[in-house]
Short mmCIF file of C-alpha atoms and ligand atoms in Angstrom, two decimals:
data_model
loop_
_atom_site.label_atom_id
_atom_site.label_comp_id
_atom_site.label_asym_id
_atom_site.label_seq_id
_atom_site.Cartn_x
_atom_site.Cartn_y
_atom_site.Cartn_z
CA UNK A 1 9.68 6.68 20.46
CA UNK A 2 6.33 5.29 20.78
CA UNK A 3 6.12 1.84 19.54
CA UNK A 4 3.71 0.55 17.12
CA UNK A 5 2.91 3.30 15.27
CA UNK A 6 3.79 2.28 11.64
CA UNK A 7 0.36 1.63 9.51
CA UNK A 8 0.22 0.69 6.30
CA UNK A 9 -2.81 0.34 3.76
CA UNK A 10 -2.95 -2.09 1.09
CA UNK A 11 -5.15 -3.15 -1.64
CA UNK A 12 -5.28 -3.28 -5.47
CA UNK A 13 -6.36 -0.47 -7.42
CA UNK A 14 -9.63 0.93 -6.79
CA UNK A 15 -10.16 -0.91 -3.39
CA UNK A 16 -10.48 2.91 -1.65
CA UNK A 17 -6.90 2.90 0.13
CA UNK A 18 -6.48 6.54 -0.58
CA UNK A 19 -9.94 7.77 0.13
CA UNK A 20 -9.72 5.70 3.54
CA UNK A 21 -6.69 7.55 4.53
CA UNK A 22 -7.92 10.97 3.56
CA UNK A 23 -10.78 10.14 6.16
CA UNK A 24 -8.39 8.82 9.03
CA UNK A 25 -6.43 12.02 8.55
CA UNK A 26 -9.73 13.92 8.96
CA UNK A 27 -10.29 11.89 12.30
CA UNK A 28 -6.98 11.93 13.45
CA UNK A 29 -7.05 15.93 13.29
CA UNK A 30 -10.03 15.81 15.31
CA UNK A 31 -8.66 14.00 17.99
CA UNK A 32 -5.50 15.99 18.03
CA UNK A 33 -3.48 12.55 17.14
CA UNK A 34 -0.09 13.38 15.38
CA UNK A 35 0.68 11.71 12.27
CA UNK A 36 2.19 11.88 9.13
CA UNK A 37 0.46 10.57 5.98
CA UNK A 38 2.26 9.32 3.00
CA UNK A 39 2.63 6.81 0.22
CA UNK A 40 4.64 4.57 -1.80
CA UNK A 41 6.55 5.00 -4.34
CA UNK A 42 6.87 8.51 -3.33
CA UNK A 43 6.78 10.43 -0.16
CA UNK A 44 10.09 12.26 -0.43
CA UNK A 45 11.87 13.70 -3.61
CA UNK A 46 13.55 11.08 -4.88
CA UNK A 47 11.03 8.54 -4.61
CA UNK A 48 8.61 10.67 -6.23
CA UNK A 49 11.18 10.84 -9.22
CA UNK A 50 11.44 7.13 -9.22
CA UNK A 51 7.55 7.09 -9.04
CA UNK A 52 7.01 8.85 -12.33
CA UNK A 53 9.56 6.76 -14.30
CA UNK A 54 7.49 3.57 -12.70
CA UNK A 55 4.00 4.84 -13.66
CA UNK A 56 4.94 6.53 -16.88
CA UNK A 57 2.62 4.81 -19.93
CA UNK A 58 5.97 5.30 -22.14
CA UNK A 59 7.48 3.10 -19.87
CA UNK A 60 5.27 0.21 -20.90
CA UNK A 61 8.41 -2.40 -21.74
CA UNK A 62 9.96 -1.90 -18.35
CA UNK A 63 11.59 -5.23 -17.17
CA UNK A 64 9.67 -6.74 -14.32
CA UNK A 65 13.06 -7.20 -12.41
CA UNK A 66 13.56 -3.16 -13.26
CA UNK A 67 10.36 -2.69 -11.99
CA UNK A 68 10.70 -4.37 -8.53
CA UNK A 69 14.41 -2.55 -8.08
CA UNK A 70 13.04 0.85 -8.77
CA UNK A 71 10.15 0.19 -6.20
CA UNK A 72 12.70 -0.87 -3.22
CA UNK A 73 14.84 1.90 -4.27
CA UNK A 74 12.09 4.12 -3.91
CA UNK A 75 10.97 2.38 -0.83
CA UNK A 76 14.51 2.53 0.89
CA UNK A 77 14.57 6.52 0.26
CA UNK A 78 11.18 6.68 1.89
CA UNK A 79 11.98 4.69 4.79
CA UNK A 80 15.15 6.14 5.72
CA UNK A 81 14.37 9.71 5.12
CA UNK A 82 10.72 10.28 6.04
CA UNK A 83 9.07 6.83 7.96
CA UNK A 84 11.64 6.42 10.38
CA UNK A 85 12.25 10.01 11.23
CA UNK A 86 8.50 10.70 11.73
CA UNK A 87 8.50 7.44 13.88
CA UNK A 88 11.29 8.72 15.83
CA UNK A 89 9.49 12.11 16.49
CA UNK A 90 6.49 9.54 17.83
CA UNK A 91 4.22 10.45 14.97
CA UNK A 92 2.01 7.88 13.58
CA UNK A 93 2.96 6.94 10.02
CA UNK A 94 -0.26 6.12 7.81
CA UNK A 95 1.37 5.10 4.84
CA UNK A 96 -0.39 4.30 1.30
CA UNK A 97 1.27 0.81 0.00
CA UNK A 98 4.45 -0.61 1.38
CA UNK A 99 6.10 -4.14 0.91
CA UNK A 100 2.88 -5.96 0.78
CA UNK A 101 2.34 -4.33 -2.84
CA UNK A 102 5.97 -5.77 -4.11
CA UNK A 103 4.86 -9.05 -2.76
CA UNK A 104 1.66 -9.13 -4.60
CA UNK A 105 2.58 -7.18 -7.94
CA UNK A 106 6.00 -7.86 -8.46
CA UNK A 107 6.57 -11.00 -6.50
CA UNK A 108 3.27 -12.53 -7.71
CA UNK A 109 1.95 -10.80 -10.46
CA UNK A 110 4.95 -10.21 -12.28
CA UNK A 111 6.15 -13.83 -11.36
CA UNK A 112 9.46 -12.80 -10.19
CA UNK A 113 8.91 -14.97 -6.70
CA UNK A 114 8.54 -14.23 -3.00
CA UNK A 115 12.12 -15.01 -2.15
CA UNK A 116 13.63 -12.45 -4.57
CA UNK A 117 11.27 -9.63 -3.43
CA UNK A 118 12.08 -10.61 0.22
CA UNK A 119 15.91 -10.51 -0.65
CA UNK A 120 16.20 -6.99 -2.60
CA UNK A 121 13.52 -5.60 0.00
CA UNK A 122 15.70 -6.60 3.03
CA UNK A 123 15.85 -3.19 4.11
CA UNK A 124 12.43 -2.54 4.49
CA UNK A 125 12.25 -5.66 6.15
CA UNK A 126 13.74 -4.28 9.06
CA UNK A 127 11.26 -2.06 9.46
CA UNK A 128 7.99 -3.94 8.68
CA UNK A 129 4.61 -2.39 9.38
CA UNK A 130 2.88 -2.57 12.86
CA UNK A 131 -0.49 -2.86 11.52
CA UNK A 132 -1.44 -3.60 8.12
CA UNK A 133 -5.13 -2.42 6.86
CA UNK A 134 -5.53 -4.73 3.76
CA UNK A 135 -8.65 -3.72 1.82
CA UNK A 136 -9.67 -7.02 0.04
CA UNK A 137 -11.83 -6.46 -3.15
CA UNK A 138 -12.85 -9.21 -5.37
CA UNK A 139 -10.49 -8.83 -8.75
CA UNK A 140 -13.93 -8.59 -10.99
CA UNK A 141 -15.21 -5.77 -8.70
CA UNK A 142 -12.23 -3.70 -8.80
CA UNK A 143 -12.11 -4.36 -12.55
CA UNK A 144 -15.49 -2.58 -12.78
CA UNK A 145 -14.70 0.18 -10.58
CA UNK A 146 -11.59 0.64 -12.77
CA UNK A 147 -13.36 0.57 -16.07
CA UNK A 148 -15.23 3.98 -14.58
CA UNK A 149 -12.08 5.52 -14.20
CA UNK A 150 -9.81 7.33 -16.67
CA UNK A 151 -6.96 4.94 -17.36
CA UNK A 152 -3.94 7.20 -16.06
CA UNK A 153 -0.72 5.26 -15.49
CA UNK A 154 0.90 1.81 -16.86
CA UNK A 155 -0.58 -0.11 -14.44
CA UNK A 156 -4.22 0.99 -14.83
CA UNK A 157 -3.67 -0.99 -18.22
CA UNK A 158 -3.29 -4.46 -16.83
CA UNK A 159 -5.75 -7.13 -17.58
CA UNK A 160 -8.17 -9.08 -15.56
CA UNK A 161 -5.53 -11.74 -15.08
CA UNK A 162 -3.16 -9.57 -13.50
CA UNK A 163 -5.79 -8.16 -11.11
CA UNK A 164 -6.37 -12.14 -10.28
CA UNK A 165 -2.77 -12.54 -9.59
CA UNK A 166 -2.22 -9.62 -7.28
CA UNK A 167 -5.19 -10.70 -5.40
CA UNK A 168 -3.65 -13.70 -4.59
CA UNK A 169 -0.20 -11.82 -4.09
CA UNK A 170 -1.89 -10.18 -1.31
CA UNK A 171 -3.14 -13.58 -0.01
CA UNK A 172 0.34 -14.76 0.13
CA UNK A 173 1.85 -11.61 1.91
CA UNK A 174 -1.25 -12.12 4.36
CA UNK A 175 -0.31 -15.66 4.71
CA UNK A 176 3.61 -14.63 5.43
CA UNK A 177 2.52 -12.08 8.03
CA UNK A 178 -0.88 -12.86 9.56
CA UNK A 179 -0.12 -11.47 12.67
CA UNK A 180 0.04 -7.50 11.58
CA UNK A 181 -2.67 -7.87 9.08
CA UNK A 182 -6.16 -6.71 9.61
CA UNK A 183 -8.39 -7.63 6.47
CA UNK A 184 -11.35 -5.26 5.68
CA UNK A 185 -14.31 -6.24 3.29
CA UNK A 186 -13.79 -3.56 0.53
CA UNK A 187 -16.37 -4.86 -1.79
CA UNK A 188 -18.77 -3.00 0.19
CA UNK A 189 -20.09 0.72 -0.13
CA UNK A 190 -17.03 2.94 0.05
CA UNK A 191 -18.51 4.54 3.18
CA UNK A 192 -18.81 1.14 5.06
CA UNK A 193 -15.40 0.57 4.11
CA UNK A 194 -14.02 3.91 5.15
CA UNK A 195 -16.08 3.27 8.77
CA UNK A 196 -14.73 -0.31 9.21
CA UNK A 197 -11.02 1.10 8.43
CA UNK A 198 -11.40 3.62 10.89
CA UNK A 199 -12.69 1.29 13.64
CA UNK A 200 -9.82 -1.00 13.17
CA UNK A 201 -7.41 1.70 13.42
CA UNK A 202 -8.78 3.14 16.73
CA UNK A 203 -9.25 -0.60 18.31
CA UNK A 204 -5.31 -0.94 17.29
CA UNK A 205 -4.42 2.30 18.73
CA UNK A 206 -6.64 1.84 21.89
CA UNK A 207 -8.32 5.25 21.41
N1 ATP B 301 -15.99 0.61 -1.94
C1 ATP B 301 -16.09 1.20 -2.89
N2 ATP B 301 -17.29 1.35 -3.92
C2 ATP B 301 -17.43 1.93 -4.99
N3 ATP B 301 -16.43 2.81 -5.66
C3 ATP B 301 -15.69 2.60 -4.84
C4 ATP B 301 -14.85 1.74 -3.61
N4 ATP B 301 -13.72 2.03 -3.37
C5 ATP B 301 -13.24 2.72 -4.02
N5 ATP B 301 -13.90 3.48 -5.04
C6 ATP B 301 -13.83 4.14 -6.19
O1 ATP B 301 -12.37 3.50 -7.17
C7 ATP B 301 -11.58 4.85 -7.08
C8 ATP B 301 -10.62 5.04 -6.50
O2 ATP B 301 -10.54 5.02 -5.09
P1 ATP B 301 -9.47 5.38 -4.27
O3 ATP B 301 -8.73 6.22 -4.88
O4 ATP B 301 -9.80 5.64 -2.86
O5 ATP B 301 -8.46 3.74 -4.23
P2 ATP B 301 -7.14 3.66 -4.32
O6 ATP B 301 -7.11 2.19 -3.52
O7 ATP B 301 -6.34 4.56 -3.54
O8 ATP B 301 -6.78 3.18 -5.97
P3 ATP B 301 -5.26 2.96 -6.19
O9 ATP B 301 -4.43 1.71 -6.20
O10 ATP B 301 -5.45 3.12 -7.76
O11 ATP B 301 -4.51 4.38 -5.91
C9 ATP B 301 -12.71 6.30 -6.94
O12 ATP B 301 -13.53 6.44 -7.96
C10 ATP B 301 -13.73 5.46 -5.92
O13 ATP B 301 -14.85 6.09 -5.88
MG1 MG B 302 -4.81 5.54 -4.22
#
């Protein structure tokens, strides 16, 4: 098993994660690089089922603790059934969100505290990403982009205060794990964000 293949993408809503991953997938295809592209919460059946519960707009009153545990449960299922087996097959795993999302959203934005998040995610802590591309977008920029998009899920309905806290939370994660983070300026046009992310991944892989 080649080491250092677990790459995660983090950032608030509309930071460009999903677009960036799709472009990196195209680049990997052209370069004949073996990869798996996946996302959290989800990536495998049970975790996708949990995702539906978490994002359902009818579940707007969900307790923060319940939300944090559901994310951790989905993470565990995805880690054991998809991430670790793919790494063992020597594939690069590109994952849209992972533990740092829980630090930012449940730990800081929902106010549950870092300690509690790290405790309930202790399984995932045995498998930290090797590289985390953090697309750093100012909350007001993100909110402006979000206002142009359809409100599709429970988290899209949050206020500027929530997005400020998410931003703060990501910076807490960065402080906690400075060695695996690469910060990309996400306030730029999407094309520049994509190019910066591609460059960072290629540099990391030594390609
Ligand atoms: N740098 C950017 N400039 C302008 N618009 C952007 C930028 N990045 C993302 N967007 C817009 O934000 C929307 C969501 O993009 P994308 O799905 O890639 O973000 P995301 O980080 O995956 O969001 P989410 O966390 O909600 O899944 C799209 O409409 C996209 O065009
Ligand atoms: Mg996305």
